[in-house]
mmCIF file of C-alpha atoms in Angstrom:
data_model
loop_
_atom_site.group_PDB
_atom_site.id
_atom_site.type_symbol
_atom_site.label_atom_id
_atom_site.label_comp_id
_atom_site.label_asym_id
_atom_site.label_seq_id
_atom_site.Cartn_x
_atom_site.Cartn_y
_atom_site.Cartn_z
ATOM 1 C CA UNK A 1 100.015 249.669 164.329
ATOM 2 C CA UNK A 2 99.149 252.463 166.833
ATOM 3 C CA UNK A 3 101.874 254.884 167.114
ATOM 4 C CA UNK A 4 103.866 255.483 170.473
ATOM 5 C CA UNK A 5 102.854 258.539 171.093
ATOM 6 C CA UNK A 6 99.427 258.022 171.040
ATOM 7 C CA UNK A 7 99.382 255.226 173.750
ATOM 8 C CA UNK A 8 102.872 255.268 175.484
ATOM 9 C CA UNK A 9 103.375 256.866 179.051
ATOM 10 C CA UNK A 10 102.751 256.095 182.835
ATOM 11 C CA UNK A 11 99.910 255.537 184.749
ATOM 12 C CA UNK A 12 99.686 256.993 188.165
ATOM 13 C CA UNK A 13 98.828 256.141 192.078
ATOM 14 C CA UNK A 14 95.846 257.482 193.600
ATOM 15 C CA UNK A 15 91.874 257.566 194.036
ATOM 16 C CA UNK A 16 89.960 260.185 192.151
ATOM 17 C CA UNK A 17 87.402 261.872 194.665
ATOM 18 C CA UNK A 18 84.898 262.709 192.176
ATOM 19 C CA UNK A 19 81.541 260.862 191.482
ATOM 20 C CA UNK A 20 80.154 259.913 187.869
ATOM 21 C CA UNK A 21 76.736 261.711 186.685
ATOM 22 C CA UNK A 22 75.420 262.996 183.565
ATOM 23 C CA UNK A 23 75.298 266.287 181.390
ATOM 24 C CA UNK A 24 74.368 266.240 178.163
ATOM 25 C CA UNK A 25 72.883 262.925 178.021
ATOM 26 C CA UNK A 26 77.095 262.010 178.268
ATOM 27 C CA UNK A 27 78.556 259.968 180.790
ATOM 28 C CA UNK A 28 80.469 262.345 183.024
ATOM 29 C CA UNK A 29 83.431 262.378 185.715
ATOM 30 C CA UNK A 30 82.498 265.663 188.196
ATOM 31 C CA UNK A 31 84.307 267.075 190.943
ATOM 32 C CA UNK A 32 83.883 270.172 192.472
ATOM 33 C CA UNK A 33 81.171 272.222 194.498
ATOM 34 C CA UNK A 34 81.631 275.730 192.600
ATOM 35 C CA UNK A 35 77.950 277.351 191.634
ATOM 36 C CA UNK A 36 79.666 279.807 189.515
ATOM 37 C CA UNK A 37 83.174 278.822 187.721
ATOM 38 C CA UNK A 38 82.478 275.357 185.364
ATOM 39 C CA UNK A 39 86.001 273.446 183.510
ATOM 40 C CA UNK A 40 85.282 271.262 180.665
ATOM 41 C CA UNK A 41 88.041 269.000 180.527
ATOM 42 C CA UNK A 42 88.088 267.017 177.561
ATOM 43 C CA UNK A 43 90.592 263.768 177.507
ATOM 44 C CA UNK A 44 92.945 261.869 175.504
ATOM 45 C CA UNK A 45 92.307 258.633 173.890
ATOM 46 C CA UNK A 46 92.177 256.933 177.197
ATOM 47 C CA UNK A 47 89.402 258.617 178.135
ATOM 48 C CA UNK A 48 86.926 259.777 180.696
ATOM 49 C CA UNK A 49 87.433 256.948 183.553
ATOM 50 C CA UNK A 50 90.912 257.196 183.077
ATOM 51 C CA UNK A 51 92.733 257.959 186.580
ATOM 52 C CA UNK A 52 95.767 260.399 185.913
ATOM 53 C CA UNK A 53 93.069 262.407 183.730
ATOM 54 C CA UNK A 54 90.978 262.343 186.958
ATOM 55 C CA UNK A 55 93.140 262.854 189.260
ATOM 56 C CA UNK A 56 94.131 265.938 187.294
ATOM 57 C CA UNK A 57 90.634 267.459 187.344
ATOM 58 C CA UNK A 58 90.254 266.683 191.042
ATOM 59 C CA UNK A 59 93.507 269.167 191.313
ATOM 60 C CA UNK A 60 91.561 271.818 188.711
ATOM 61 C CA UNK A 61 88.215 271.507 191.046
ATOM 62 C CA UNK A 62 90.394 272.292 194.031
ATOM 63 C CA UNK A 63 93.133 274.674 192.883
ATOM 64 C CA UNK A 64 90.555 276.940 190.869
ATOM 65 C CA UNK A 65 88.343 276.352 192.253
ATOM 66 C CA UNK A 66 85.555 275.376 189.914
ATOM 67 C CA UNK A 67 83.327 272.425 189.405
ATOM 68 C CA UNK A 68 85.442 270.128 186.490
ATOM 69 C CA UNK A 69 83.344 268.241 184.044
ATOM 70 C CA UNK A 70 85.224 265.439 182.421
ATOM 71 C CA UNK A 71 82.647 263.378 179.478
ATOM 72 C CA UNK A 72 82.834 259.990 177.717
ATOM 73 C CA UNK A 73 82.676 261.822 174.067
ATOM 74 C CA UNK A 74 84.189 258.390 173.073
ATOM 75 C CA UNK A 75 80.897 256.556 172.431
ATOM 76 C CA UNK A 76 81.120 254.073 175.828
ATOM 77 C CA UNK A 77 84.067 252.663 174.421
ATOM 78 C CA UNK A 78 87.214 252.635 177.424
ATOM 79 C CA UNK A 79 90.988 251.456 176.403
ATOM 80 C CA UNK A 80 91.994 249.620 179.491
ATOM 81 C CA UNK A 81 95.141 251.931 180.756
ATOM 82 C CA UNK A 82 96.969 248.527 181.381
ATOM 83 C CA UNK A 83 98.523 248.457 177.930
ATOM 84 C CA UNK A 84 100.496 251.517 178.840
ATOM 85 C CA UNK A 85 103.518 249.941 180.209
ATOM 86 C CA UNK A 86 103.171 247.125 177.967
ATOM 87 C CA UNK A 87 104.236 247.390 174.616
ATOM 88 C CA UNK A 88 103.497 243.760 173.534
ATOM 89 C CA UNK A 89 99.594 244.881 173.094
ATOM 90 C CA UNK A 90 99.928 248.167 171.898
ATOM 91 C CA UNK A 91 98.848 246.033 168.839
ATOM 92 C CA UNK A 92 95.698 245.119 170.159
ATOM 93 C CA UNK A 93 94.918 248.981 169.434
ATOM 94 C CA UNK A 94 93.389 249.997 166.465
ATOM 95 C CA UNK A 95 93.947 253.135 165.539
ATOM 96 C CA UNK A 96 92.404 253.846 162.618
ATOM 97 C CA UNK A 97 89.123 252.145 163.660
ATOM 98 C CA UNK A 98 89.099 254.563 166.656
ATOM 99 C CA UNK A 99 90.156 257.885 164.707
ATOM 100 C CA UNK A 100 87.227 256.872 162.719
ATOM 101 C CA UNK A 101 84.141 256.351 165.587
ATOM 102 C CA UNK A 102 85.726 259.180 167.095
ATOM 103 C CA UNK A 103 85.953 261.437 163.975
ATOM 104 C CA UNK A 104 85.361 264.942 164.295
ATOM 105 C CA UNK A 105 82.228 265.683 162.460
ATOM 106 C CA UNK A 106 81.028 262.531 164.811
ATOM 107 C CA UNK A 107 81.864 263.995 168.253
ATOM 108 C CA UNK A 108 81.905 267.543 167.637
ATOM 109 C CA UNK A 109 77.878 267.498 168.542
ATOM 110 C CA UNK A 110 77.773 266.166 171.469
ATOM 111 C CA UNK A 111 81.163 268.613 172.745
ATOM 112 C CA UNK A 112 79.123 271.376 171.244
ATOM 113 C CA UNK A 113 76.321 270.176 173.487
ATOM 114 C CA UNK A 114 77.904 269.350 176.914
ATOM 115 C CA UNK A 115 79.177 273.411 176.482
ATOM 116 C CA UNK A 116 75.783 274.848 176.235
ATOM 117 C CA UNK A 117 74.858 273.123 178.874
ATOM 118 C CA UNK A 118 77.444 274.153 180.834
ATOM 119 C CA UNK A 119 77.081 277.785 179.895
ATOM 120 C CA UNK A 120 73.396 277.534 180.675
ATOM 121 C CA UNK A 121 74.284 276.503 184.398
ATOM 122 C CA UNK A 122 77.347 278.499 185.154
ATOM 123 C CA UNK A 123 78.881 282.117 185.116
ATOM 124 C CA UNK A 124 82.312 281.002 183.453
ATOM 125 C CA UNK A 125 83.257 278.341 181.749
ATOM 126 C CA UNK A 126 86.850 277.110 180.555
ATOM 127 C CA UNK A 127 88.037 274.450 178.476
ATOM 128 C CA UNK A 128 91.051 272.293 179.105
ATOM 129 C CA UNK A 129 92.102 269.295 176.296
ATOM 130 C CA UNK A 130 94.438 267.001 176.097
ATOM 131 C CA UNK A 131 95.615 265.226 172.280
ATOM 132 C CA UNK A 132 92.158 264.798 170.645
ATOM 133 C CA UNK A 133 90.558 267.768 173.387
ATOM 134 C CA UNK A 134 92.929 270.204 171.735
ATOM 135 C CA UNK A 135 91.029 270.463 168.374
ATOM 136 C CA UNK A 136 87.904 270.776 170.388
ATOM 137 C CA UNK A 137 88.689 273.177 172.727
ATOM 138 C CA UNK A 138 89.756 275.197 169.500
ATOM 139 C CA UNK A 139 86.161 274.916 168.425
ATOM 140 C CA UNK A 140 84.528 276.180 171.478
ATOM 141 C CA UNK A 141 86.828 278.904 171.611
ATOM 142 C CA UNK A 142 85.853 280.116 167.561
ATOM 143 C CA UNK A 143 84.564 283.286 166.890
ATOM 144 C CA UNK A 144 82.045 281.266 165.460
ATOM 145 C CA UNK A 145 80.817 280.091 168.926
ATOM 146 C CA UNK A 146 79.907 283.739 170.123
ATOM 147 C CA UNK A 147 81.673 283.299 173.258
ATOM 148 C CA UNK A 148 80.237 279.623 174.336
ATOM 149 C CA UNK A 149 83.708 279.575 176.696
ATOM 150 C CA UNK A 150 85.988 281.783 178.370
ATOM 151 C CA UNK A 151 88.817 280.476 177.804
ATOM 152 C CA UNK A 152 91.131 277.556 176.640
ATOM 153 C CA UNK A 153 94.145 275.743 177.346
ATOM 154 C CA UNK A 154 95.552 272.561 175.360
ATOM 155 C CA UNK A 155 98.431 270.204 176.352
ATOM 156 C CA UNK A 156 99.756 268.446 173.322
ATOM 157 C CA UNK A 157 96.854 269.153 171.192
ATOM 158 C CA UNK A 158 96.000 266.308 168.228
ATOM 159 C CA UNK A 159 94.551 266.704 165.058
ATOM 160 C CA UNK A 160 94.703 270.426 165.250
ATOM 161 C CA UNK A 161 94.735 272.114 162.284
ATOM 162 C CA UNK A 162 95.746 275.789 161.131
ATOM 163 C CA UNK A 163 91.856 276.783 160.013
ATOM 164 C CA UNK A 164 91.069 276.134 163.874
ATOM 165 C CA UNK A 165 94.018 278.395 165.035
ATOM 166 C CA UNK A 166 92.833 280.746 162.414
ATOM 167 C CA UNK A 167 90.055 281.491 164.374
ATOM 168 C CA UNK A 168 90.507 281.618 167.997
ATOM 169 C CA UNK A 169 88.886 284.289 169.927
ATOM 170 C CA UNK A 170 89.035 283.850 173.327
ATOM 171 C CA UNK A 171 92.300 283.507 175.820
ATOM 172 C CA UNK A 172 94.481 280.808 174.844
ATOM 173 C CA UNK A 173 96.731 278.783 176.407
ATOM 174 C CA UNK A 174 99.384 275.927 174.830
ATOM 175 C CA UNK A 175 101.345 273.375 176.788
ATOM 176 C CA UNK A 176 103.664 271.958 174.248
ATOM 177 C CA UNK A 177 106.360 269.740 174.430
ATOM 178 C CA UNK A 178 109.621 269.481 172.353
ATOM 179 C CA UNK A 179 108.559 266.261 171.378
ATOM 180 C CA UNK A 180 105.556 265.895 169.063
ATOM 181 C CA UNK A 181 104.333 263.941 166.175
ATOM 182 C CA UNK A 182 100.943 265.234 166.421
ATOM 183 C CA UNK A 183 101.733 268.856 167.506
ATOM 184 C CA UNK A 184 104.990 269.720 164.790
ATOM 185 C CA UNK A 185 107.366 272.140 164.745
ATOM 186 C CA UNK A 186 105.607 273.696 161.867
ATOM 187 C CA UNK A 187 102.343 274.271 163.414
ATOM 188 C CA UNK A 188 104.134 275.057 166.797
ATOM 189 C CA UNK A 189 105.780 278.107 164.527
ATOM 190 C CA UNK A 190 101.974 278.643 162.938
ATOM 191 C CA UNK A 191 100.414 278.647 166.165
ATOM 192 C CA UNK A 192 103.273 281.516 167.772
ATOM 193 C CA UNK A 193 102.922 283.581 164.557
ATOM 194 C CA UNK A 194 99.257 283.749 164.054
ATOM 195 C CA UNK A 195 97.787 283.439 167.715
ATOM 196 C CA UNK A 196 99.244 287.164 168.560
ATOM 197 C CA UNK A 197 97.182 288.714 165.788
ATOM 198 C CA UNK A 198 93.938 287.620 167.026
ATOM 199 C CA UNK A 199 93.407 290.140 170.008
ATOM 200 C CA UNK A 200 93.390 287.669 173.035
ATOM 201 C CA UNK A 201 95.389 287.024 175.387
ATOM 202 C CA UNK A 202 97.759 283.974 174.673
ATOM 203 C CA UNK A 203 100.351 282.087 176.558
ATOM 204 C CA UNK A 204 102.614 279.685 175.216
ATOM 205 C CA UNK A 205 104.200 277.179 177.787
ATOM 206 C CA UNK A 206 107.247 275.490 175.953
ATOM 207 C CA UNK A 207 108.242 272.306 178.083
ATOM 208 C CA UNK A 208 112.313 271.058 176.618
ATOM 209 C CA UNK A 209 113.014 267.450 176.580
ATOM 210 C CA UNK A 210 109.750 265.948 176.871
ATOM 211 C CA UNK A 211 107.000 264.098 174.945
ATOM 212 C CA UNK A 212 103.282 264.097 173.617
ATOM 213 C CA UNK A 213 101.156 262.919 176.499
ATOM 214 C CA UNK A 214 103.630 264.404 179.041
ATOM 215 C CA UNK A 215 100.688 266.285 180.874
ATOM 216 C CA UNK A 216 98.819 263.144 181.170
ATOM 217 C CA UNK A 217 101.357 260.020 181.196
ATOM 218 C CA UNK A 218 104.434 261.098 182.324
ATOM 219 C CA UNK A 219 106.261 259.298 184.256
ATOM 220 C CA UNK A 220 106.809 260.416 187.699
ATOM 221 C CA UNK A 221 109.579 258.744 188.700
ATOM 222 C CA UNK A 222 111.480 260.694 186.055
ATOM 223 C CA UNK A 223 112.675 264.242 187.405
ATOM 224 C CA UNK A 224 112.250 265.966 184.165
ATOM 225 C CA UNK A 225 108.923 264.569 183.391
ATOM 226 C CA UNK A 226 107.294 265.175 186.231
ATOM 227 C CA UNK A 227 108.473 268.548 186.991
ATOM 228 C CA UNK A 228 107.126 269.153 183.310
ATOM 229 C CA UNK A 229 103.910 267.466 184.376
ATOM 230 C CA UNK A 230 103.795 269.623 187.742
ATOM 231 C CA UNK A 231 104.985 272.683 185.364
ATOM 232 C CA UNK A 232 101.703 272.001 183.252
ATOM 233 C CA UNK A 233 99.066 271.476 185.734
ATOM 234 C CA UNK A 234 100.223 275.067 187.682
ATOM 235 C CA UNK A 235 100.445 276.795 184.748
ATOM 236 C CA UNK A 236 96.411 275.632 183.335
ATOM 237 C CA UNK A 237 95.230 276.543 187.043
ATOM 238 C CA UNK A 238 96.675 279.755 186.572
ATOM 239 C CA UNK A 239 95.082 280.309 183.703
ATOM 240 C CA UNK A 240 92.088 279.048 184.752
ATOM 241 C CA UNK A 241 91.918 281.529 187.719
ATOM 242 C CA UNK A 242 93.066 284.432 186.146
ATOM 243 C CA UNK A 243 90.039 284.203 183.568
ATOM 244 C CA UNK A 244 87.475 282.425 185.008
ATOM 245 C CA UNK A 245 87.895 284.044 188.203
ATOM 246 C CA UNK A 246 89.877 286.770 188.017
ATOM 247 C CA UNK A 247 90.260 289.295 190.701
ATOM 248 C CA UNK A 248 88.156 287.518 193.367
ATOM 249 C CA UNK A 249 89.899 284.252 192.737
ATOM 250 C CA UNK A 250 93.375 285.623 194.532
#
């Protein structure tokens, strides 16, 4: 059985502006008319067509500004968003089988990809993830990657692991709720210990009272959750702007 806080949440109102394209050979949501600043956002299980996830890179592309890049790295596979606010087929999820398609060593190549590409076409590039994007954007950000991005910032990262913290080495950002199976207490207290050693810059966001997937699928009818959503999204375009655009982007 797929675990709430993989699937739960809220899906929002609105109409993405963006248009669908290609980098990488990937299917790709892009919005934005910046020649110079490029965000790679990377999504949660539900995906590259799904709206709140678009509707948050149309806010990136305008509040950066920068042109957002948003790719299926799921394989063409798309979990209707339906299922959200209906926990009677959160069974018809399968968890495992996804995990497994969607397995690192699977979709790391392509990620690795859709960055160089990205760096080939742009001055600066940053990475935002959400759940699964947060192990990624840890990648890209390696020492190992020679400075392939600029920066990072995760919401609720998923399958992260200490080795990947180990070796940040670009600025970092974490949005992390109280509430997370995937992101624990343990490697919250890894993460604040460890990070600080590295030489970059790092900035932890700690959002009280909320859930995994707040960023994303919160609901926002609920005060707290979406002033933690709202919270989130200010906080990764300030981040954003202060190091992919710095000076000339106040």
């Amino acid at each position: 059985m797929v675990t709430e806080c993989c699937i739960s949440g809220f899906q929002w109102e609105g109409t993405p502006t963006g248009k669908e394209g290609k980098i990488a050979d990937n299917d790709t949501y892009v919005v934005g008319d910046s020649e110079k600043v490029a965000i790679l956002v990377i999504a949660d299980l539900f995906g590259w067509t799904f709206t709140n996830t678009r509707l948050l890179c149309d806010a990136y592309a305008a509040e950066t500004p920068a042109t957002v890049y948003m790719p299926d790295f799921f394989g063409g596979q798309v979990v209707d968003s339906a299922i959200i606010a209906n926990t009677n087929r959160w069974n018809e999820f399968d968890l495992a089988a996804w995990s497994k398609r969607n397995a690192k060593d699977v979709r790391w190549p392509e990620i690795l990809a859709v960055a160089k590409s990205l760096r080939g076409k742009y001055d600066k590039v940053g990475v935002i993830g959400y759940c699964y994007g947060g192990w990624s954007g840890f990648k890209l950000g390696g020492t190992d990657q020679d400075g392939l991005v600029d920066c990072i910032s995760t919401a609720h990262p998923t399958w992260l692991t200490k080795a990947e913290i180990d070796t940040i080495g670009v600025p970092v950002q974490i949005c992390a709720p109280e509430i997370d199976a995937a992101f624990t207490p343990e490697l919250k207290a890894y993460a604040n210990e460890v990070i600080p050693t590295k030489g970059v810059p790092y900035d932890y966001q700690y959002f009280h009272g909320v859930e995994h997937a707040f960023a994303t699928r919160g609901n926002l009818e609920d005060e707290k959750e979406r002033r933690a959503m709202v919270r989130a999204k200010r906080a990764q375009v300030g981040w954003m702007r202060e190091w992919l655009c710095g000076e000339e982007g106040w």
